[in-house]
PDB file of C-alpha atoms in Angstrom:
ATOM      1  CA  MET A   1      68.959 103.600 144.706  1.00 88.00           C
ATOM      2  CA  ILE A   2      69.975 103.184 141.010  1.00 91.00           C
ATOM      3  CA  GLU A   3      70.552 106.273 139.002  1.00 94.00           C
ATOM      4  CA  ILE A   4      70.566 105.947 134.847  1.00 96.00           C
ATOM      5  CA  TYR A   5      71.653 108.309 132.867  1.00 96.00           C
ATOM      6  CA  LEU A   6      70.333 107.452 128.808  1.00 97.00           C
ATOM      7  CA  PHE A   7      71.969 110.278 126.286  1.00 96.00           C
ATOM      8  CA  ILE A   8      69.175 110.298 123.572  1.00 95.00           C
ATOM      9  CA  ASN A   9      68.347 111.930 120.301  1.00 95.00           C
ATOM     10  CA  PRO A  10      64.602 113.258 120.518  1.00 96.00           C
ATOM     11  CA  LEU A  11      63.843 112.614 116.696  1.00 95.00           C
ATOM     12  CA  ASP A  12      64.989 108.615 116.430  1.00 93.00           C
ATOM     13  CA  GLU A  13      63.060 106.012 117.026  1.00 93.00           C
ATOM     14  CA  SER A  14      66.306 103.815 117.897  1.00 92.00           C
ATOM     15  CA  SER A  15      66.268 105.929 121.032  1.00 94.00           C
ATOM     16  CA  LEU A  16      63.087 105.905 121.916  1.00 95.00           C
ATOM     17  CA  LYS A  17      63.229 102.073 121.736  1.00 95.00           C
ATOM     18  CA  VAL A  18      66.030 102.160 124.205  1.00 96.00           C
ATOM     19  CA  GLU A  19      63.844 104.361 126.554  1.00 96.00           C
ATOM     20  CA  GLU A  20      61.262 101.925 126.557  1.00 95.00           C
ATOM     21  CA  LYS A  21      63.610  98.941 127.182  1.00 96.00           C
ATOM     22  CA  PHE A  22      64.779 100.880 130.322  1.00 96.00           C
ATOM     23  CA  LEU A  23      61.496 101.612 131.347  1.00 95.00           C
ATOM     24  CA  ARG A  24      60.244  97.931 130.829  1.00 94.00           C
ATOM     25  CA  ILE A  25      63.043  96.930 133.132  1.00 94.00           C
ATOM     26  CA  ILE A  26      62.544  99.630 135.993  1.00 94.00           C
ATOM     27  CA  HIS A  27      58.862  98.532 136.194  1.00 92.00           C
ATOM     28  CA  LYS A  28      60.130  95.785 137.379  1.00 89.00           C
ATOM     29  CA  GLU A  29      62.870  96.820 139.346  1.00 86.00           C
ATOM     30  CA  THR A  30      61.794  97.058 143.228  1.00 85.00           C
ATOM     31  CA  GLU A  31      64.769  99.190 144.125  1.00 82.00           C
ATOM     32  CA  LYS A  32      64.402 103.182 144.205  1.00 89.00           C
ATOM     33  CA  VAL A  33      65.556 104.195 140.426  1.00 91.00           C
ATOM     34  CA  HIS A  34      66.730 108.000 138.875  1.00 94.00           C
ATOM     35  CA  PHE A  35      65.864 107.637 135.451  1.00 95.00           C
ATOM     36  CA  ARG A  36      67.621 110.878 133.781  1.00 95.00           C
ATOM     37  CA  LEU A  37      66.838 111.185 129.866  1.00 96.00           C
ATOM     38  CA  ILE A  38      69.474 113.665 128.327  1.00 96.00           C
ATOM     39  CA  PRO A  39      69.422 114.943 125.059  1.00 95.00           C
ATOM     40  CA  LEU A  40      72.295 115.098 123.290  1.00 93.00           C
ATOM     41  CA  VAL A  41      74.353 116.334 120.355  1.00 93.00           C
ATOM     42  CA  ASN A  42      77.664 117.241 119.335  1.00 89.00           C
ATOM     43  CA  PRO A  43      79.646 116.314 116.135  1.00 87.00           C
ATOM     44  CA  ARG A  44      81.292 112.916 117.359  1.00 85.00           C
ATOM     45  CA  VAL A  45      77.623 111.446 118.114  1.00 89.00           C
ATOM     46  CA  ILE A  46      76.330 112.658 114.693  1.00 90.00           C
ATOM     47  CA  GLN A  47      79.274 111.514 112.954  1.00 87.00           C
ATOM     48  CA  GLN A  48      78.636 107.864 114.954  1.00 85.00           C
ATOM     49  CA  TYR A  49      74.540 108.377 114.144  1.00 87.00           C
ATOM     50  CA  ILE A  50      75.306 109.281 110.025  1.00 88.00           C
ATOM     51  CA  LYS A  51      77.787 106.229 109.874  1.00 85.00           C
ATOM     52  CA  SER A  52      75.507 103.616 111.482  1.00 83.00           C
ATOM     53  CA  HIS A  53      72.373 104.538 109.168  1.00 81.00           C
ATOM     54  CA  ASP A  54      74.399 104.449 106.298  1.00 83.00           C
ATOM     55  CA  LEU A  55      74.020 108.101 105.133  1.00 82.00           C
ATOM     56  CA  PRO A  56      76.014 109.629 103.049  1.00 84.00           C
ATOM     57  CA  LEU A  57      79.537 111.248 104.791  1.00 79.00           C
ATOM     58  CA  GLY A  58      79.920 113.652 102.474  1.00 82.00           C
ATOM     59  CA  ASP A  59      77.085 115.663 102.565  1.00 83.00           C
ATOM     60  CA  LEU A  60      77.657 118.591 104.433  1.00 85.00           C
ATOM     61  CA  ASP A  61      74.312 120.510 104.035  1.00 89.00           C
ATOM     62  CA  ASN A  62      72.356 117.200 105.080  1.00 86.00           C
ATOM     63  CA  ARG A  63      74.549 116.817 108.336  1.00 89.00           C
ATOM     64  CA  ASN A  64      74.004 120.437 108.760  1.00 92.00           C
ATOM     65  CA  LYS A  65      70.007 120.401 108.672  1.00 92.00           C
ATOM     66  CA  LEU A  66      70.068 117.050 110.780  1.00 92.00           C
ATOM     67  CA  CYS A  67      72.405 119.173 113.543  1.00 94.00           C
ATOM     68  CA  ASN A  68      70.189 121.878 113.867  1.00 95.00           C
ATOM     69  CA  SER A  69      66.967 119.871 113.908  1.00 96.00           C
ATOM     70  CA  ILE A  70      67.985 117.728 116.950  1.00 96.00           C
ATOM     71  CA  TYR A  71      69.550 120.513 118.497  1.00 97.00           C
ATOM     72  CA  SER A  72      66.291 122.703 117.939  1.00 97.00           C
ATOM     73  CA  ALA A  73      64.261 119.492 119.610  1.00 97.00           C
ATOM     74  CA  CYS A  74      66.636 119.355 122.893  1.00 97.00           C
ATOM     75  CA  LEU A  75      66.051 123.113 123.341  1.00 97.00           C
ATOM     76  CA  ASP A  76      62.180 121.967 122.760  1.00 98.00           C
ATOM     77  CA  TYR A  77      62.277 118.923 125.514  1.00 98.00           C
ATOM     78  CA  LYS A  78      64.844 121.149 128.274  1.00 97.00           C
ATOM     79  CA  ALA A  79      62.151 124.461 127.691  1.00 97.00           C
ATOM     80  CA  LEU A  80      59.239 121.411 128.614  1.00 96.00           C
ATOM     81  CA  GLN A  81      60.998 119.708 131.449  1.00 96.00           C
ATOM     82  CA  LEU A  82      60.113 123.374 133.388  1.00 96.00           C
ATOM     83  CA  GLN A  83      56.561 122.246 132.582  1.00 97.00           C
ATOM     84  CA  GLY A  84      57.337 119.238 135.082  1.00 95.00           C
ATOM     85  CA  LYS A  85      58.947 115.853 134.081  1.00 93.00           C
ATOM     86  CA  LYS A  86      55.963 113.603 133.368  1.00 94.00           C
ATOM     87  CA  LEU A  87      54.621 115.911 130.779  1.00 96.00           C
ATOM     88  CA  SER A  88      58.223 116.698 129.097  1.00 97.00           C
ATOM     89  CA  ARG A  89      58.819 112.680 128.620  1.00 96.00           C
ATOM     90  CA  GLN A  90      55.047 112.774 126.926  1.00 97.00           C
ATOM     91  CA  PHE A  91      56.289 115.475 124.519  1.00 98.00           C
ATOM     92  CA  LEU A  92      59.697 113.177 124.066  1.00 97.00           C
ATOM     93  CA  PHE A  93      57.776 110.290 123.080  1.00 96.00           C
ATOM     94  CA  GLU A  94      55.729 111.984 121.036  1.00 97.00           C
ATOM     95  CA  LEU A  95      58.349 114.039 119.123  1.00 97.00           C
ATOM     96  CA  GLN A  96      60.240 110.278 118.639  1.00 97.00           C
ATOM     97  CA  LYS A  97      57.260 108.347 117.613  1.00 96.00           C
ATOM     98  CA  LYS A  98      55.842 111.223 114.938  1.00 97.00           C
ATOM     99  CA  VAL A  99      59.752 112.209 113.434  1.00 96.00           C
ATOM    100  CA  GLY A 100      61.670 108.876 114.036  1.00 92.00           C
ATOM    101  CA  ARG A 101      58.930 105.997 113.259  1.00 93.00           C
ATOM    102  CA  HIS A 102      56.482 107.698 111.308  1.00 95.00           C
ATOM    103  CA  LYS A 103      59.108 109.769 109.460  1.00 93.00           C
ATOM    104  CA  GLU A 104      57.188 113.080 109.937  1.00 96.00           C
ATOM    105  CA  ASN A 105      59.408 116.305 109.255  1.00 95.00           C
ATOM    106  CA  TYR A 106      60.588 117.788 112.302  1.00 96.00           C
ATOM    107  CA  SER A 107      59.200 121.995 112.594  1.00 97.00           C
ATOM    108  CA  THR A 108      57.798 124.323 115.122  1.00 96.00           C
ATOM    109  CA  GLN A 109      54.263 123.434 113.558  1.00 97.00           C
ATOM    110  CA  LEU A 110      54.629 119.715 114.429  1.00 98.00           C
ATOM    111  CA  VAL A 111      56.375 120.786 117.908  1.00 98.00           C
ATOM    112  CA  HIS A 112      53.515 123.342 118.769  1.00 97.00           C
ATOM    113  CA  GLN A 113      50.721 120.310 117.692  1.00 97.00           C
ATOM    114  CA  ILE A 114      52.348 117.828 120.312  1.00 98.00           C
ATOM    115  CA  LEU A 115      52.083 120.570 122.541  1.00 98.00           C
ATOM    116  CA  THR A 116      48.495 121.090 122.279  1.00 97.00           C
ATOM    117  CA  GLN A 117      47.753 117.545 122.022  1.00 97.00           C
ATOM    118  CA  ILE A 118      49.706 116.474 125.525  1.00 97.00           C
ATOM    119  CA  ASN A 119      47.806 119.890 126.959  1.00 97.00           C
ATOM    120  CA  ALA A 120      51.152 121.802 127.620  1.00 98.00           C
ATOM    121  CA  ASP A 121      51.072 125.548 128.348  1.00 97.00           C
ATOM    122  CA  LEU A 122      52.416 127.010 125.354  1.00 97.00           C
ATOM    123  CA  THR A 123      52.586 130.280 126.370  1.00 97.00           C
ATOM    124  CA  LEU A 124      55.174 129.159 129.035  1.00 97.00           C
ATOM    125  CA  PHE A 125      56.799 126.955 126.585  1.00 97.00           C
ATOM    126  CA  LYS A 126      57.542 129.969 123.844  1.00 97.00           C
ATOM    127  CA  HIS A 127      58.791 132.106 127.558  1.00 96.00           C
ATOM    128  CA  ASP A 128      61.093 129.490 128.381  1.00 96.00           C
ATOM    129  CA  ARG A 129      62.145 127.934 124.991  1.00 96.00           C
ATOM    130  CA  GLU A 130      64.185 131.559 124.433  1.00 95.00           C
ATOM    131  CA  SER A 131      65.172 131.828 127.407  1.00 95.00           C
ATOM    132  CA  ASN A 132      69.039 131.943 127.794  1.00 95.00           C
ATOM    133  CA  LEU A 133      68.634 129.022 130.473  1.00 95.00           C
ATOM    134  CA  ILE A 134      67.600 126.639 128.399  1.00 96.00           C
ATOM    135  CA  VAL A 135      70.777 127.038 126.446  1.00 96.00           C
ATOM    136  CA  ASP A 136      72.763 126.690 129.788  1.00 96.00           C
ATOM    137  CA  PHE A 137      70.722 123.798 130.852  1.00 95.00           C
ATOM    138  CA  PHE A 138      71.601 122.148 127.834  1.00 96.00           C
ATOM    139  CA  LYS A 139      75.096 122.647 127.986  1.00 96.00           C
ATOM    140  CA  LEU A 140      75.477 121.334 131.356  1.00 96.00           C
ATOM    141  CA  ASP A 141      74.036 118.064 130.066  1.00 95.00           C
ATOM    142  CA  GLN A 142      76.398 117.899 127.184  1.00 95.00           C
ATOM    143  CA  GLN A 143      79.408 118.693 129.684  1.00 95.00           C
ATOM    144  CA  VAL A 144      77.719 115.393 131.414  1.00 94.00           C
ATOM    145  CA  ALA A 145      78.149 113.616 128.594  1.00 93.00           C
ATOM    146  CA  ASN A 146      81.724 114.415 127.674  1.00 92.00           C
ATOM    147  CA  GLU A 147      82.902 113.276 130.768  1.00 91.00           C
ATOM    148  CA  MET A 148      80.838 109.827 130.979  1.00 91.00           C
ATOM    149  CA  GLY A 149      83.006 109.539 127.351  1.00 89.00           C
ATOM    150  CA  ILE A 150      79.444 109.094 125.519  1.00 91.00           C
ATOM    151  CA  GLU A 151      80.038 108.473 121.501  1.00 86.00           C
ATOM    152  CA  SER A 152      76.275 107.603 120.500  1.00 90.00           C
ATOM    153  CA  PHE A 153      72.850 107.904 120.743  1.00 92.00           C
ATOM    154  CA  SER A 154      70.880 105.394 123.363  1.00 91.00           C
ATOM    155  CA  ASP A 155      74.477 105.297 125.702  1.00 94.00           C
ATOM    156  CA  ALA A 156      73.287 104.453 129.161  1.00 96.00           C
ATOM    157  CA  VAL A 157      75.561 105.149 132.114  1.00 95.00           C
ATOM    158  CA  ILE A 158      74.491 102.870 135.148  1.00 94.00           C
ATOM    159  CA  PHE A 159      75.273 103.841 138.755  1.00 92.00           C
ATOM    160  CA  ASN A 160      74.150 100.870 141.469  1.00 90.00           C
ATOM    161  CA  TYR A 161      74.747 102.494 144.950  1.00 86.00           C
ATOM    162  CA  ASN A 162      73.034  99.515 146.650  1.00 81.00           C
ATOM    163  CA  CYS A 163      76.028  97.891 145.296  1.00 78.00           C
ATOM    164  CA  ASP A 164      79.853  97.492 146.224  1.00 70.00           C
ATOM    165  CA  ARG A 165      80.486  98.541 143.168  1.00 68.00           C
ATOM    166  CA  ASP A 166      81.964 101.968 143.294  1.00 69.00           C
ATOM    167  CA  PHE A 167      82.078 103.019 139.489  1.00 79.00           C
ATOM    168  CA  GLY A 168      79.582 103.775 136.795  1.00 87.00           C
ATOM    169  CA  VAL A 169      78.750 101.184 133.853  1.00 91.00           C
ATOM    170  CA  LEU A 170      78.360 102.431 130.581  1.00 92.00           C
ATOM    171  CA  VAL A 171      75.888  99.979 128.408  1.00 93.00           C
ATOM    172  CA  GLU A 172      75.373 100.507 124.722  1.00 92.00           C
ATOM    173  CA  ALA A 173      71.865 100.238 122.883  1.00 91.00           C
ATOM    174  CA  ASP A 174      71.815  96.664 122.377  1.00 91.00           C
ATOM    175  CA  THR A 175      73.282  95.378 125.867  1.00 93.00           C
ATOM    176  CA  PRO A 176      71.033  92.608 126.541  1.00 93.00           C
ATOM    177  CA  ASP A 177      68.207  92.977 129.228  1.00 92.00           C
ATOM    178  CA  ALA A 178      69.593  90.557 131.382  1.00 92.00           C
ATOM    179  CA  ILE A 179      73.236  92.334 131.825  1.00 91.00           C
ATOM    180  CA  ILE A 180      71.022  95.240 132.893  1.00 92.00           C
ATOM    181  CA  GLU A 181      69.538  93.575 135.388  1.00 91.00           C
ATOM    182  CA  GLU A 182      71.997  92.315 136.302  1.00 89.00           C
ATOM    183  CA  LEU A 183      73.212  95.449 137.150  1.00 89.00           C
ATOM    184  CA  PHE A 184      70.654  96.661 139.232  1.00 87.00           C
ATOM    185  CA  LYS A 185      70.904  93.663 141.757  1.00 83.00           C
ATOM    186  CA  THR A 186      72.505  95.125 145.329  1.00 67.00           C
ATOM    187  CA  HIS A 187      74.647  91.819 145.535  1.00 61.00           C
ATOM    188  CA  CYS A 188      76.646  91.678 142.363  1.00 57.00           C
ATOM    189  CA  ASP A 189      80.485  90.722 141.667  1.00 55.00           C
ATOM    190  CA  THR A 190      82.710  92.962 140.136  1.00 50.00           C
ATOM    191  CA  SER A 191      85.084  90.713 138.386  1.00 54.00           C
ATOM    192  CA  GLN A 192      82.006  89.638 136.003  1.00 53.00           C
ATOM    193  CA  PHE A 193      82.200  93.298 134.307  1.00 51.00           C
ATOM    194  CA  SER A 194      85.156  92.937 131.519  1.00 48.00           C
ATOM    195  CA  THR A 195      85.920  94.541 128.235  1.00 44.00           C
ATOM    196  CA  ASP A 196      85.085  90.776 126.973  1.00 49.00           C
ATOM    197  CA  ASP A 197      81.937  92.739 126.164  1.00 51.00           C
ATOM    198  CA  ASP A 198      82.197  95.321 124.014  1.00 53.00           C
ATOM    199  CA  ARG A 199      79.198  96.913 124.721  1.00 49.00           C
ATOM    200  CA  LEU A 200      80.034  97.361 128.293  1.00 51.00           C
ATOM    201  CA  HIS A 201      82.453  99.565 129.737  1.00 55.00           C
ATOM    202  CA  LEU A 202      83.613 100.237 133.244  1.00 50.00           C
ATOM    203  CA  TYR A 203      85.339 104.282 134.099  1.00 47.00           C
TER     204      TYR A 203
END
């Protein structure tokens, strides 16, 4: 079995592109793959996001607005997960397309528009979204990200339990498909994974 933890920004097109890349690779894979999308927001990844997008580092109002929007979208996604993995991923992809790709503003109205579009249960969503349980689920995700040393949106950690590799491998967003596909192989030479490629880390 292969397990992938992909840490994403629910409002960004870059994360959407990495999700699509992994789904494309997984589609060709014959082994069983557990693909986990984990919404993420913390000061460290926000700082990296601002730098990578050439946004003003000293604009605190913009930083706070960005943090609040991503945090809210993370809770939206966690709430919808209670209605099923397929529906929540559909919601996530639509949200990333509208906000990240088409530059629409994130808002409660936009969220409800997408929920209606994908035929989600709005009443159930509103109930779950206001639950403290959703915040607890979100906090668990952030704990996992912290334990895995995640520093940027779209970082992923891959575990291959069919391989003699007894560690996870952290790969960055721009890691080539060929390296990811190599990590999926049953028979792999662990000596090939080194710090020579700064897009790939062991832990």
